[in-house]
Coordinates of C-alpha atoms in Angstrom, one line a residue:
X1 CA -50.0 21.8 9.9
X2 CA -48.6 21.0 6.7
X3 CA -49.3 23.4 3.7
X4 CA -49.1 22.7 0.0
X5 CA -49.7 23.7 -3.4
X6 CA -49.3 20.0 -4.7
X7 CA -52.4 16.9 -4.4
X8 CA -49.9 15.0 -3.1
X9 CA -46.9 14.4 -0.7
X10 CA -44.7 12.7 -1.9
X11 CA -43.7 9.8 0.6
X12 CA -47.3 10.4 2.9
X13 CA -50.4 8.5 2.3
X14 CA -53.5 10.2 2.5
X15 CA -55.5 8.5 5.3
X16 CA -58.6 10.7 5.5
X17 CA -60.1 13.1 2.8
X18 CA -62.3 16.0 5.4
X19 CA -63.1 17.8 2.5
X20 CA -62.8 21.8 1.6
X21 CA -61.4 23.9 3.6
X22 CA -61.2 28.4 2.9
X23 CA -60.4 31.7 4.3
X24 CA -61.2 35.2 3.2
X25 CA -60.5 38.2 4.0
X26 CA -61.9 41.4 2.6
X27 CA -59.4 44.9 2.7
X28 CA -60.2 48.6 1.8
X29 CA -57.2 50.8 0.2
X30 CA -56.2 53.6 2.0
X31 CA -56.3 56.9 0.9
X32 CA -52.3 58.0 1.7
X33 CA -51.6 54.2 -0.1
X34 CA -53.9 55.7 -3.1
X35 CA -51.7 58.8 -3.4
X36 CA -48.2 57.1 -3.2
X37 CA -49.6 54.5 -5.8
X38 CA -50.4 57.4 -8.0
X39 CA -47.2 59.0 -8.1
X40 CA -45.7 55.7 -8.2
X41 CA -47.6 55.0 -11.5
X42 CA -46.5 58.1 -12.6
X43 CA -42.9 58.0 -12.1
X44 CA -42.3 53.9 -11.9
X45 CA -41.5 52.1 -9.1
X46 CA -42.4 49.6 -6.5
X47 CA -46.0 49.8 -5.0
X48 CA -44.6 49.1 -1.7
X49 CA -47.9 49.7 0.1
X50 CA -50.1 47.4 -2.2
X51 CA -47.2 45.1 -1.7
X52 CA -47.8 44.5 2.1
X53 CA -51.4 44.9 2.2
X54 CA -52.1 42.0 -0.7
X55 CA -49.5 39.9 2.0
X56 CA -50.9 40.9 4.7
X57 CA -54.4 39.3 3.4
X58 CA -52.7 36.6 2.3
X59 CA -51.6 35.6 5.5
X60 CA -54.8 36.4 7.1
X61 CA -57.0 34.7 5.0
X62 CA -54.5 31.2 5.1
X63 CA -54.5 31.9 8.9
X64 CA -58.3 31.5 8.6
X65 CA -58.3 28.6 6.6
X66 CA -55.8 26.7 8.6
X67 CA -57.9 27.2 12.0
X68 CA -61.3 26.0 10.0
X69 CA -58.7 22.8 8.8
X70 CA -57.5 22.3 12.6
X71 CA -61.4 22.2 13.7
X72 CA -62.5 19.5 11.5
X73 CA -59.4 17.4 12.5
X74 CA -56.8 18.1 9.7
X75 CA -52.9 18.5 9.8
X76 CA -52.4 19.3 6.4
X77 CA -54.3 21.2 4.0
X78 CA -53.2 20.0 0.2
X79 CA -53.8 21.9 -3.1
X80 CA -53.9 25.6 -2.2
X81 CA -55.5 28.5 -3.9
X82 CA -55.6 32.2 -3.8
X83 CA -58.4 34.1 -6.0
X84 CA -58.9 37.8 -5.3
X85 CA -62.1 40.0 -6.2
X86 CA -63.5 42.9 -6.4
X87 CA -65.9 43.7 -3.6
X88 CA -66.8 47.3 -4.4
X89 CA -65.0 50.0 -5.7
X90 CA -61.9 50.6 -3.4
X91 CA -62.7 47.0 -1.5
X92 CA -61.2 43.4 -2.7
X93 CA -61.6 40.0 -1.2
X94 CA -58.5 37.8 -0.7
X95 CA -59.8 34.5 -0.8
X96 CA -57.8 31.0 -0.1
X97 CA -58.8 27.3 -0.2
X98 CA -57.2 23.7 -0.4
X99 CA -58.5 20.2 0.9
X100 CA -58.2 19.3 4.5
X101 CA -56.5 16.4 5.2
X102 CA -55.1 13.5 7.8
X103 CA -51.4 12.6 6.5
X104 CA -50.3 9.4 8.0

């Protein structure tokens, strides 16, 4: 399955257009993560914890989006998004989406 941020490959033709394609997935902080963060703000520094979680939604949710892409037929998903919101306090939704596609 090919991924990409552009509308286009260059040197592929677009054979079929199957439309759009997402995944979310929605993550609660945790407490200990919280705390460190705190301090971290504090003092300065990398949020190490956000850092893995916010990738660790990211892969999720494109994992979701590429199976709902490999349903309908695709093997490439073109244009790719990420949007994030807020759920509730403490909860966010990682949210990613692009066109399914057949690539010749």
């Amino acid at each position: 399955m090919l991924l990409s941020n552009l509308e286009i490959v260059p040197g592929r033709k677009i054979t079929k257009h199957l439309g759009l394609v997402q995944g979310s997935t929605v993550r609660s902080k945790h407490i200990g993560r919280d705390i460190m963060a705190g301090f971290k703000n504090v003092l300065g520094g990398k949020l190490t914890g956000y850092t893995e979680l916010l990738q660790e939604s990211r892969e999720e949710a494109t994992q979701r989006m590429v199976a709902q892409a490999q349903t309908i037929g695709a093997n490439a998903v073109l244009n790719i998004r990420f949007s994030t919101s807020s759920i509730s306090q403490g909860a966010a939704e990682l949210f990613a989406y692009g066109t399914a596609v057949v690539l010749e």
